[in-house]
Every structure is written in C-alpha cells, then in structure tokens.
PDB file of C-alpha atoms and ligand atoms in Angstrom:
ATOM      1  CA  MET A   1      -0.593  -0.395   9.393  1.00  0.00           C
ATOM      2  CA  LYS A   2       2.864  -1.210  10.224  1.00  0.00           C
ATOM      3  CA  ILE A   3       5.397  -0.660   7.293  1.00  0.00           C
ATOM      4  CA  ILE A   4       9.265  -1.534   7.053  1.00  0.00           C
ATOM      5  CA  MET A   5      11.232   0.861   4.969  1.00  0.00           C
ATOM      6  CA  LEU A   6      13.942  -0.680   2.748  1.00  0.00           C
ATOM      7  CA  GLY A   7      17.511  -0.455   1.175  1.00  0.00           C
ATOM      8  CA  ALA A   8      20.253   1.561   1.468  1.00  0.00           C
ATOM      9  CA  PRO A   9      22.167   4.102   3.554  1.00  0.00           C
ATOM     10  CA  GLY A  10      20.866   7.179   1.906  1.00  0.00           C
ATOM     11  CA  ALA A  11      18.183   5.882  -0.297  1.00  0.00           C
ATOM     12  CA  GLY A  12      15.327   8.306   1.011  1.00  0.00           C
ATOM     13  CA  LYS A  13      13.980   5.710   3.837  1.00  0.00           C
ATOM     14  CA  GLY A  14      13.694   8.868   6.515  1.00  0.00           C
ATOM     15  CA  THR A  15      12.203  11.278   3.934  1.00  0.00           C
ATOM     16  CA  GLN A  16       9.270   9.273   3.048  1.00  0.00           C
ATOM     17  CA  ALA A  17       8.826   7.226   5.713  1.00  0.00           C
ATOM     18  CA  LYS A  18       7.946  11.461   7.562  1.00  0.00           C
ATOM     19  CA  MET A  19       5.710  11.499   4.665  1.00  0.00           C
ATOM     20  CA  ILE A  20       4.337   8.613   5.287  1.00  0.00           C
ATOM     21  CA  ALA A  21       3.816   8.700   9.073  1.00  0.00           C
ATOM     22  CA  ASP A  22       2.035  12.094   8.230  1.00  0.00           C
ATOM     23  CA  LYS A  23      -0.411  11.077   5.512  1.00  0.00           C
ATOM     24  CA  TYR A  24      -1.168   8.067   7.207  1.00  0.00           C
ATOM     25  CA  GLY A  25      -1.323   9.350  11.029  1.00  0.00           C
ATOM     26  CA  ILE A  26       0.893   6.814  12.058  1.00  0.00           C
ATOM     27  CA  PRO A  27       4.041   7.194  14.113  1.00  0.00           C
ATOM     28  CA  HIS A  28       7.774   7.575  12.338  1.00  0.00           C
ATOM     29  CA  VAL A  29      10.341   4.838  14.240  1.00  0.00           C
ATOM     30  CA  SER A  30      13.832   5.661  13.626  1.00  0.00           C
ATOM     31  CA  THR A  31      16.242   3.521  15.584  1.00  0.00           C
ATOM     32  CA  GLY A  32      18.753   5.332  14.024  1.00  0.00           C
ATOM     33  CA  ASP A  33      17.304   9.367  15.517  1.00  0.00           C
ATOM     34  CA  ILE A  34      16.335   6.920  18.725  1.00  0.00           C
ATOM     35  CA  PHE A  35      20.438   7.037  18.726  1.00  0.00           C
ATOM     36  CA  ARG A  36      21.950   9.670  17.458  1.00  0.00           C
ATOM     37  CA  ALA A  37      18.945  11.898  20.606  1.00  0.00           C
ATOM     38  CA  ASN A  38      21.149   9.355  22.616  1.00  0.00           C
ATOM     39  CA  ILE A  39      24.501  10.394  21.951  1.00  0.00           C
ATOM     40  CA  LYS A  40      23.296  14.292  22.433  1.00  0.00           C
ATOM     41  CA  ASN A  41      22.103  13.471  25.509  1.00  0.00           C
ATOM     42  CA  GLY A  42      25.241  12.388  26.621  1.00  0.00           C
ATOM     43  CA  THR A  43      23.362   8.754  27.534  1.00  0.00           C
ATOM     44  CA  GLU A  44      25.171   5.386  28.145  1.00  0.00           C
ATOM     45  CA  LEU A  45      23.538   3.717  25.528  1.00  0.00           C
ATOM     46  CA  GLY A  46      24.535   6.737  23.120  1.00  0.00           C
ATOM     47  CA  LYS A  47      28.133   6.519  24.574  1.00  0.00           C
ATOM     48  CA  GLN A  48      28.122   3.217  23.752  1.00  0.00           C
ATOM     49  CA  ALA A  49      26.673   3.474  19.593  1.00  0.00           C
ATOM     50  CA  LYS A  50      28.401   6.169  18.205  1.00  0.00           C
ATOM     51  CA  GLU A  51      31.829   3.845  18.509  1.00  0.00           C
ATOM     52  CA  TYR A  52      30.120   1.105  16.471  1.00  0.00           C
ATOM     53  CA  MET A  53      28.401   4.637  14.591  1.00  0.00           C
ATOM     54  CA  ASP A  54      31.673   6.695  13.553  1.00  0.00           C
ATOM     55  CA  LYS A  55      33.153   3.109  11.599  1.00  0.00           C
ATOM     56  CA  GLY A  56      29.731   2.806   9.861  1.00  0.00           C
ATOM     57  CA  LEU A  57      28.697  -0.554  11.685  1.00  0.00           C
ATOM     58  CA  LEU A  58      25.601  -1.875  12.742  1.00  0.00           C
ATOM     59  CA  VAL A  59      25.149  -1.074  16.184  1.00  0.00           C
ATOM     60  CA  PRO A  60      25.128  -4.316  17.974  1.00  0.00           C
ATOM     61  CA  ASP A  61      21.632  -5.813  18.463  1.00  0.00           C
ATOM     62  CA  GLU A  62      21.676  -6.796  21.297  1.00  0.00           C
ATOM     63  CA  LEU A  63      22.036  -2.800  22.641  1.00  0.00           C
ATOM     64  CA  THR A  64      18.970  -2.268  19.242  1.00  0.00           C
ATOM     65  CA  VAL A  65      16.574  -5.028  19.723  1.00  0.00           C
ATOM     66  CA  LYS A  66      15.456  -4.261  22.593  1.00  0.00           C
ATOM     67  CA  ILE A  67      15.209  -0.216  22.380  1.00  0.00           C
ATOM     68  CA  LEU A  68      12.723  -0.579  19.127  1.00  0.00           C
ATOM     69  CA  LEU A  69       9.769  -3.064  21.649  1.00  0.00           C
ATOM     70  CA  ASP A  70      10.312  -0.801  24.291  1.00  0.00           C
ATOM     71  CA  ARG A  71       8.936   2.644  21.746  1.00  0.00           C
ATOM     72  CA  VAL A  72       6.673   0.333  19.454  1.00  0.00           C
ATOM     73  CA  ALA A  73       5.147  -0.839  22.930  1.00  0.00           C
ATOM     74  CA  GLN A  74       4.563   2.793  23.750  1.00  0.00           C
ATOM     75  CA  ASP A  75       0.783   3.432  23.880  1.00  0.00           C
ATOM     76  CA  ASP A  76       1.189   5.994  20.492  1.00  0.00           C
ATOM     77  CA  CYS A  77       2.051   3.078  18.670  1.00  0.00           C
ATOM     78  CA  LYS A  78      -1.404   1.176  19.432  1.00  0.00           C
ATOM     79  CA  ASN A  79      -2.492   1.770  15.562  1.00  0.00           C
ATOM     80  CA  GLY A  80       0.160   0.130  13.714  1.00  0.00           C
ATOM     81  CA  TYR A  81       4.315   2.699  13.230  1.00  0.00           C
ATOM     82  CA  VAL A  82       6.253   2.813  10.231  1.00  0.00           C
ATOM     83  CA  LEU A  83      10.636   1.479  10.873  1.00  0.00           C
ATOM     84  CA  ASP A  84      12.677   3.815   9.057  1.00  0.00           C
ATOM     85  CA  GLY A  85      16.416   1.881  10.187  1.00  0.00           C
ATOM     86  CA  PHE A  86      14.735  -0.988  11.916  1.00  0.00           C
ATOM     87  CA  PRO A  87      15.309  -4.008  10.813  1.00  0.00           C
ATOM     88  CA  ARG A  88      18.928  -3.978   9.275  1.00  0.00           C
ATOM     89  CA  THR A  89      20.231  -7.748  10.053  1.00  0.00           C
ATOM     90  CA  ILE A  90      18.383 -11.155   9.642  1.00  0.00           C
ATOM     91  CA  PRO A  91      18.035 -12.129  14.027  1.00  0.00           C
ATOM     92  CA  GLN A  92      16.636  -8.469  14.574  1.00  0.00           C
ATOM     93  CA  ALA A  93      13.552  -8.763  12.312  1.00  0.00           C
ATOM     94  CA  GLU A  94      12.788 -13.302  13.384  1.00  0.00           C
ATOM     95  CA  VAL A  95      12.457 -10.797  17.082  1.00  0.00           C
ATOM     96  CA  LEU A  96      10.252  -7.784  15.558  1.00  0.00           C
ATOM     97  CA  ASP A  97       8.162 -10.928  14.299  1.00  0.00           C
ATOM     98  CA  GLU A  98       8.406 -12.393  16.890  1.00  0.00           C
ATOM     99  CA  ALA A  99       6.894 -10.311  19.439  1.00  0.00           C
ATOM    100  CA  LEU A 100       3.990  -9.863  16.725  1.00  0.00           C
ATOM    101  CA  THR A 101       3.684 -12.833  16.652  1.00  0.00           C
ATOM    102  CA  LYS A 102       3.305 -12.918  20.066  1.00  0.00           C
ATOM    103  CA  LEU A 103       0.709  -9.885  20.489  1.00  0.00           C
ATOM    104  CA  GLY A 104      -1.354 -11.407  16.946  1.00  0.00           C
ATOM    105  CA  GLU A 105       0.371  -8.965  14.727  1.00  0.00           C
ATOM    106  CA  LYS A 106       2.422  -8.927  11.498  1.00  0.00           C
ATOM    107  CA  ILE A 107       4.032  -6.184   9.731  1.00  0.00           C
ATOM    108  CA  ASP A 108       2.134  -5.259   5.848  1.00  0.00           C
ATOM    109  CA  PHE A 109       4.096  -3.894   3.876  1.00  0.00           C
ATOM    110  CA  ALA A 110       8.130  -3.827   3.775  1.00  0.00           C
ATOM    111  CA  VAL A 111       8.319  -1.296   1.096  1.00  0.00           C
ATOM    112  CA  ASN A 112      12.368  -1.474  -0.697  1.00  0.00           C
ATOM    113  CA  VAL A 113      13.265   2.133  -1.733  1.00  0.00           C
ATOM    114  CA  ASP A 114      15.563   0.388  -4.559  1.00  0.00           C
ATOM    115  CA  VAL A 115      19.013   3.408  -5.368  1.00  0.00           C
ATOM    116  CA  PRO A 116      21.843   1.565  -6.779  1.00  0.00           C
ATOM    117  CA  ASP A 117      25.159   2.386  -5.230  1.00  0.00           C
ATOM    118  CA  GLU A 118      26.762   4.461  -7.761  1.00  0.00           C
ATOM    119  CA  ASN A 119      23.905   7.425  -6.239  1.00  0.00           C
ATOM    120  CA  ILE A 120      24.574   6.983  -2.988  1.00  0.00           C
ATOM    121  CA  VAL A 121      27.825   9.017  -2.332  1.00  0.00           C
ATOM    122  CA  LYS A 122      26.718  12.044  -4.117  1.00  0.00           C
ATOM    123  CA  ARG A 123      23.936  11.912  -1.848  1.00  0.00           C
ATOM    124  CA  MET A 124      24.917  11.415   1.384  1.00  0.00           C
ATOM    125  CA  SER A 125      27.581  14.329   0.841  1.00  0.00           C
ATOM    126  CA  GLY A 126      25.300  16.441   0.355  1.00  0.00           C
ATOM    127  CA  ARG A 127      22.274  14.724   3.484  1.00  0.00           C
ATOM    128  CA  ARG A 128      21.815  17.900   5.815  1.00  0.00           C
ATOM    129  CA  ALA A 129      20.847  16.618   9.215  1.00  0.00           C
ATOM    130  CA  CYS A 130      18.528  18.652  11.351  1.00  0.00           C
ATOM    131  CA  LEU A 131      20.148  16.770  15.062  1.00  0.00           C
ATOM    132  CA  LYS A 132      16.953  18.037  17.256  1.00  0.00           C
ATOM    133  CA  CYS A 133      13.836  17.413  15.258  1.00  0.00           C
ATOM    134  CA  GLY A 134      15.906  14.184  12.947  1.00  0.00           C
ATOM    135  CA  ALA A 135      15.029  16.697   9.965  1.00  0.00           C
ATOM    136  CA  THR A 136      16.311  15.615   6.854  1.00  0.00           C
ATOM    137  CA  TYR A 137      17.591  18.160   4.394  1.00  0.00           C
ATOM    138  CA  HIS A 138      20.044  17.929   0.597  1.00  0.00           C
ATOM    139  CA  ILE A 139      22.057  21.021  -0.248  1.00  0.00           C
ATOM    140  CA  GLU A 140      20.684  19.905  -4.052  1.00  0.00           C
ATOM    141  CA  HIS A 141      17.538  18.274  -4.559  1.00  0.00           C
ATOM    142  CA  ILE A 142      16.505  18.863  -1.695  1.00  0.00           C
ATOM    143  CA  PRO A 143      17.397  22.504   0.340  1.00  0.00           C
ATOM    144  CA  PRO A 144      16.032  24.030   2.829  1.00  0.00           C
ATOM    145  CA  LYS A 145      14.893  27.320   2.737  1.00  0.00           C
ATOM    146  CA  GLN A 146      17.592  29.688   4.557  1.00  0.00           C
ATOM    147  CA  GLU A 147      20.704  27.729   3.896  1.00  0.00           C
ATOM    148  CA  GLY A 148      22.578  25.502   6.865  1.00  0.00           C
ATOM    149  CA  ILE A 149      19.124  26.403   8.712  1.00  0.00           C
ATOM    150  CA  CYS A 150      16.247  23.750   9.748  1.00  0.00           C
ATOM    151  CA  ASP A 151      12.525  24.536   8.173  1.00  0.00           C
ATOM    152  CA  THR A 152      11.061  22.621  10.769  1.00  0.00           C
ATOM    153  CA  CYS A 153      12.800  24.032  14.311  1.00  0.00           C
ATOM    154  CA  GLY A 154      15.026  26.472  13.545  1.00  0.00           C
ATOM    155  CA  SER A 155      17.801  24.445  14.692  1.00  0.00           C
ATOM    156  CA  GLU A 156      21.812  24.729  12.594  1.00  0.00           C
ATOM    157  CA  LEU A 157      21.743  21.851   9.698  1.00  0.00           C
ATOM    158  CA  VAL A 158      25.036  19.011  10.534  1.00  0.00           C
ATOM    159  CA  LEU A 159      27.038  17.077   7.228  1.00  0.00           C
ATOM    160  CA  ARG A 160      26.552  14.089   9.959  1.00  0.00           C
ATOM    161  CA  ASP A 161      30.114  12.484  10.945  1.00  0.00           C
ATOM    162  CA  ASP A 162      28.837   8.635   9.244  1.00  0.00           C
ATOM    163  CA  ASP A 163      27.854  10.779   5.673  1.00  0.00           C
ATOM    164  CA  LYS A 164      31.752  11.759   5.058  1.00  0.00           C
ATOM    165  CA  PRO A 165      32.602   9.292   1.933  1.00  0.00           C
ATOM    166  CA  GLU A 166      35.492   6.646   4.290  1.00  0.00           C
ATOM    167  CA  THR A 167      32.729   6.064   6.149  1.00  0.00           C
ATOM    168  CA  VAL A 168      30.053   5.457   3.552  1.00  0.00           C
ATOM    169  CA  LEU A 169      31.627   3.167   1.566  1.00  0.00           C
ATOM    170  CA  ASN A 170      32.109   0.873   5.142  1.00  0.00           C
ATOM    171  CA  ARG A 171      28.332   1.578   5.626  1.00  0.00           C
ATOM    172  CA  LEU A 172      27.084   0.076   1.760  1.00  0.00           C
ATOM    173  CA  LYS A 173      29.569  -2.304   2.384  1.00  0.00           C
ATOM    174  CA  VAL A 174      28.204  -3.119   5.444  1.00  0.00           C
ATOM    175  CA  TYR A 175      24.229  -2.804   4.167  1.00  0.00           C
ATOM    176  CA  HIS A 176      24.852  -5.044   1.449  1.00  0.00           C
ATOM    177  CA  ASP A 177      26.450  -8.520   3.940  1.00  0.00           C
ATOM    178  CA  GLN A 178      23.753  -7.640   6.760  1.00  0.00           C
ATOM    179  CA  THR A 179      20.244  -5.462   6.031  1.00  0.00           C
ATOM    180  CA  GLN A 180      20.175  -7.262   2.108  1.00  0.00           C
ATOM    181  CA  PRO A 181      19.034 -10.521   2.979  1.00  0.00           C
ATOM    182  CA  LEU A 182      16.126  -8.713   4.334  1.00  0.00           C
ATOM    183  CA  ILE A 183      14.676  -8.335   1.165  1.00  0.00           C
ATOM    184  CA  ASP A 184      14.694 -11.901   0.788  1.00  0.00           C
ATOM    185  CA  PHE A 185      13.049 -12.392   4.265  1.00  0.00           C
ATOM    186  CA  TYR A 186       9.947  -9.616   2.826  1.00  0.00           C
ATOM    187  CA  THR A 187       9.682 -11.787  -0.146  1.00  0.00           C
ATOM    188  CA  ALA A 188       9.274 -14.776   1.566  1.00  0.00           C
ATOM    189  CA  LYS A 189       6.512 -13.423   3.708  1.00  0.00           C
ATOM    190  CA  GLY A 190       5.031 -11.619   0.421  1.00  0.00           C
ATOM    191  CA  VAL A 191       5.141  -8.761   2.229  1.00  0.00           C
ATOM    192  CA  LEU A 192       8.419  -6.608  -0.007  1.00  0.00           C
ATOM    193  CA  LYS A 193       7.217  -4.615  -1.950  1.00  0.00           C
ATOM    194  CA  THR A 194      10.176  -2.546  -4.801  1.00  0.00           C
ATOM    195  CA  VAL A 195       9.516   0.979  -5.357  1.00  0.00           C
ATOM    196  CA  ASP A 196      12.391   2.962  -8.181  1.00  0.00           C
ATOM    197  CA  GLY A 197      13.880   5.491  -5.515  1.00  0.00           C
ATOM    198  CA  THR A 198      15.886   7.304  -7.988  1.00  0.00           C
ATOM    199  CA  GLN A 199      12.406   9.274  -9.094  1.00  0.00           C
ATOM    200  CA  ASP A 200      11.914  12.884  -8.110  1.00  0.00           C
ATOM    201  CA  MET A 201      11.159  12.036  -4.032  1.00  0.00           C
ATOM    202  CA  LYS A 202       7.085  13.852  -4.421  1.00  0.00           C
ATOM    203  CA  ASP A 203       7.276  10.472  -7.385  1.00  0.00           C
ATOM    204  CA  VAL A 204       8.632   7.978  -5.168  1.00  0.00           C
ATOM    205  CA  PHE A 205       5.928   8.831  -2.365  1.00  0.00           C
ATOM    206  CA  ASN A 206       3.067   8.304  -5.105  1.00  0.00           C
ATOM    207  CA  ALA A 207       4.500   4.919  -5.818  1.00  0.00           C
ATOM    208  CA  ILE A 208       4.447   4.228  -2.788  1.00  0.00           C
ATOM    209  CA  VAL A 209       0.987   5.385  -1.290  1.00  0.00           C
ATOM    210  CA  ALA A 210      -0.249   3.607  -4.587  1.00  0.00           C
ATOM    211  CA  ILE A 211       0.662   0.131  -3.347  1.00  0.00           C
ATOM    212  CA  LEU A 212       0.004   0.931   0.596  1.00  0.00           C
ATOM    213  CA  GLY A 213      -3.702   2.440  -0.290  1.00  0.00           C
TER     214      GLY A 213
HETATM  215  P1  ADP B   1      20.924   6.082   7.500  1.00  0.00           P
HETATM  216  O1  ADP B   1      19.692   5.607   6.902  1.00  0.00           O
HETATM  217  O2  ADP B   1      21.075   6.871   6.313  1.00  0.00           O
HETATM  218  O3  ADP B   1      22.233   5.229   7.096  1.00  0.00           O
HETATM  219  P2  ADP B   1      20.382   5.221  10.300  1.00  0.00           P
HETATM  220  O4  ADP B   1      19.994   6.862  10.000  1.00  0.00           O
HETATM  221  O5  ADP B   1      19.470   5.315   9.648  1.00  0.00           O
HETATM  222  O6  ADP B   1      21.232   5.726   8.913  1.00  0.00           O
HETATM  223  O7  ADP B   1      21.475   4.405  11.246  1.00  0.00           O
HETATM  224  C1  ADP B   1      22.395   5.827  11.483  1.00  0.00           C
HETATM  225  C2  ADP B   1      23.912   4.289  12.432  1.00  0.00           C
HETATM  226  O8  ADP B   1      22.891   3.667  13.154  1.00  0.00           O
HETATM  227  C3  ADP B   1      24.394   3.434  10.951  1.00  0.00           C
HETATM  228  O9  ADP B   1      25.205   3.350  10.245  1.00  0.00           O
HETATM  229  C4  ADP B   1      23.772   2.091  13.174  1.00  0.00           C
HETATM  230  O10 ADP B   1      25.415   1.974  13.110  1.00  0.00           O
HETATM  231  C5  ADP B   1      23.054   2.283  13.597  1.00  0.00           C
HETATM  232  N1  ADP B   1      21.765   1.878  13.438  1.00  0.00           N
HETATM  233  C6  ADP B   1      20.787   2.801  12.927  1.00  0.00           C
HETATM  234  N2  ADP B   1      19.644   1.393  13.429  1.00  0.00           N
HETATM  235  C7  ADP B   1      20.683   0.780  13.718  1.00  0.00           C
HETATM  236  C8  ADP B   1      20.084  -1.162  13.667  1.00  0.00           C
HETATM  237  N3  ADP B   1      18.808  -2.363  13.388  1.00  0.00           N
HETATM  238  N4  ADP B   1      20.960  -2.130  14.059  1.00  0.00           N
HETATM  239  C9  ADP B   1      22.282  -1.616  14.229  1.00  0.00           C
HETATM  240  N5  ADP B   1      22.659  -0.417  13.843  1.00  0.00           N
HETATM  241  C10 ADP B   1      21.614   0.800  13.552  1.00  0.00           C
HETATM  242  P1  ADP B   2      17.949   7.166   3.693  1.00  0.00           P
HETATM  243  O1  ADP B   2      17.367   7.701   5.146  1.00  0.00           O
HETATM  244  O2  ADP B   2      17.700   6.070   3.808  1.00  0.00           O
HETATM  245  O3  ADP B   2      19.373   7.402   4.919  1.00  0.00           O
HETATM  246  P2  ADP B   2      17.506   9.907   3.650  1.00  0.00           P
HETATM  247  O4  ADP B   2      15.525  10.051   4.086  1.00  0.00           O
HETATM  248  O5  ADP B   2      18.439   9.980   5.053  1.00  0.00           O
HETATM  249  O6  ADP B   2      17.553   8.676   2.762  1.00  0.00           O
HETATM  250  O7  ADP B   2      17.936  10.167   1.938  1.00  0.00           O
HETATM  251  C1  ADP B   2      19.507  11.221   2.242  1.00  0.00           C
HETATM  252  C2  ADP B   2      19.418  12.128   1.453  1.00  0.00           C
HETATM  253  O8  ADP B   2      19.309  12.158   0.471  1.00  0.00           O
HETATM  254  C3  ADP B   2      18.824  12.660   2.046  1.00  0.00           C
HETATM  255  O9  ADP B   2      19.768  14.103   1.889  1.00  0.00           O
HETATM  256  C4  ADP B   2      17.206  13.573   1.581  1.00  0.00           C
HETATM  257  O10 ADP B   2      17.458  14.804   1.749  1.00  0.00           O
HETATM  258  C5  ADP B   2      18.120  12.791  -0.176  1.00  0.00           C
HETATM  259  N1  ADP B   2      16.863  12.814  -0.283  1.00  0.00           N
HETATM  260  C6  ADP B   2      16.319  11.685  -0.372  1.00  0.00           C
HETATM  261  N2  ADP B   2      14.885  10.803  -0.910  1.00  0.00           N
HETATM  262  C7  ADP B   2      15.733  11.990  -2.214  1.00  0.00           C
HETATM  263  C8  ADP B   2      15.347  11.905  -4.362  1.00  0.00           C
HETATM  264  N3  ADP B   2      13.464  10.620  -4.265  1.00  0.00           N
HETATM  265  N4  ADP B   2      15.576  12.046  -4.463  1.00  0.00           N
HETATM  266  C9  ADP B   2      17.102  12.517  -4.396  1.00  0.00           C
HETATM  267  N5  ADP B   2      17.545  13.387  -3.094  1.00  0.00           N
HETATM  268  C10 ADP B   2      16.827  12.731  -1.639  1.00  0.00           C
HETATM  269 ZN1   ZN B   3      14.680  20.957  12.779  1.00  0.00          ZN
END
C-alpha cells in the first residue's frame, strides 16, 4: 500500500504516519527527517537544505526529488510506504507519478489531515522533536514520560528552529501557495481522503484506519 500524507505543517502528518507505518508494516518516509539527518551529519545536502528550512521555505525540487526517488527505490519500500512531507509541490507530485507509472504502480491513498490555521501556531510552539530518532511530542497533548527526554531513544528533545512562531507563519503561507493545490491534484486522481485533524490523535488514527481498511 502506497500512502501520501497531506496537510499543513503541524497538522499531525508525522504522528499519524508513524502509527500507520507500525500498523501496516511499511516504512515511514519523511523528507523533513532525511534533511534533518543530513544537517546533523554536516553533509553538503544538509548545508544546502538548511538555508531554506530555517526561513520556512521549501527546499528546491531539484534537491528534494532525487533523495525521495532514491529512498523509495530501496528494498524495504517494495511492499509500499507512507510518505510524510512529500510531495509538497505540483512538480514533485508529477515526478513521483511518472516514476510510479513507469513501474506500473500508483498511489493508493492521499490522506489529507485537515487542521485550520488558527490551531497550527499553538501546536507548533508546543512541539518537541527528537533529532536522533525522529519522534515528536507535544508539551500539552502528547508529553514524553520524562520532560525533555525522548521515550524511544533517551535523547534530548528540542524546539525545532523552524517551529518558532515567525517561521511557522511563513511555512503556512508557503503551504497555501505551493502545497494545497495537491488536494485538487489527488482529488482528480480519485485517491484523496480527508480526515478531521483537530480530533484527539487516536480518533484521527481510527478515522484513517477506517479509510485504509
Ligand atoms: P512539517 O511537516 O512540520 O512542515 P517537515 O519535517 O515535513 O515539517 O519539513 C520541514 C522543512 O523541510 C520544510 O519546511 C521544508 O523546508 C523542508 N522540506 C521537507 N520536505 C520537503 C519537500 N518535499 N519539498 C521541499 N522542502 C521540503
Ligand atoms: P506534521 O508532521 O504534520 O508537521 P506532527 O505530527 O509533528 O505534524 O504534529 C505537530 C504537533 O502537534 C506535535 O507536537 C504533535 O505531538 C502534536 N499533535 C499531533 N497530532 C495531534 C492531535 N491529534 N492533537 C493534538 N496535538 C497533536
Ligand atoms: Zn528519540
């Protein structure tokens, strides 16, 4: 099963994608996590991506598309995957579509996690991320067992630089301008499913499972 998560920054795509990956036994592929791992390891790709990420802008398609296509060509993606944060532009979606068509494959579901802008800034300022294993928490809604420490790997949790309110507002604008058009793109393909992302995380997950089957 091949699934795409759509939604504004902070809508809960990553949280749900991890739960989907666990339940269906498919990898969770996050371009944001791949970029952050590259930044942490000081790679050339990381240096280039950081310039854009810190401003709340999208990393250019030329840099993004290749890493995603390489990732989904790996063995563990043979039986499907859940994409979180890709595609984010129409050209990215078109390249993915062409690559899949060549293989005689297609996206089965594009799950749109719908959360209004008003809720987003608050969610992001409470988000705490583990840069080691990619886990995310929320200081009020989804707190770690021990404050500031990742439940999964014991590393220190951080407020991402791009989760500060000024940058979040930029990211929301970028979302509306460049990413939201994907809702029409996948509606036209007949695979778009929208869930109410303002519900409790377990209720959002149940709604998604009801769709995926
Ligand atoms: P969120 O889901 O909270 O917006 P992500 O971890 O998905 O965060 O992305 C963080 C940043 O990484 C984005 O703001 C953007 O700069 C960059 N990024 C991630 N995925 C893509 C993509 N598919 N295309 C361009 N930039 C991306
Ligand atoms: P995205 O990947 O779309 O940027 P995340 O999954 O990282 O979003 O979620 C953003 C923030 O909101 C995180 O702090 C996360 O713990 C929290 N969160 C996720 N889902 C919910 C929910 N249903 N209700 C409240 N908070 C949530
Ligand atoms: Zn961790």
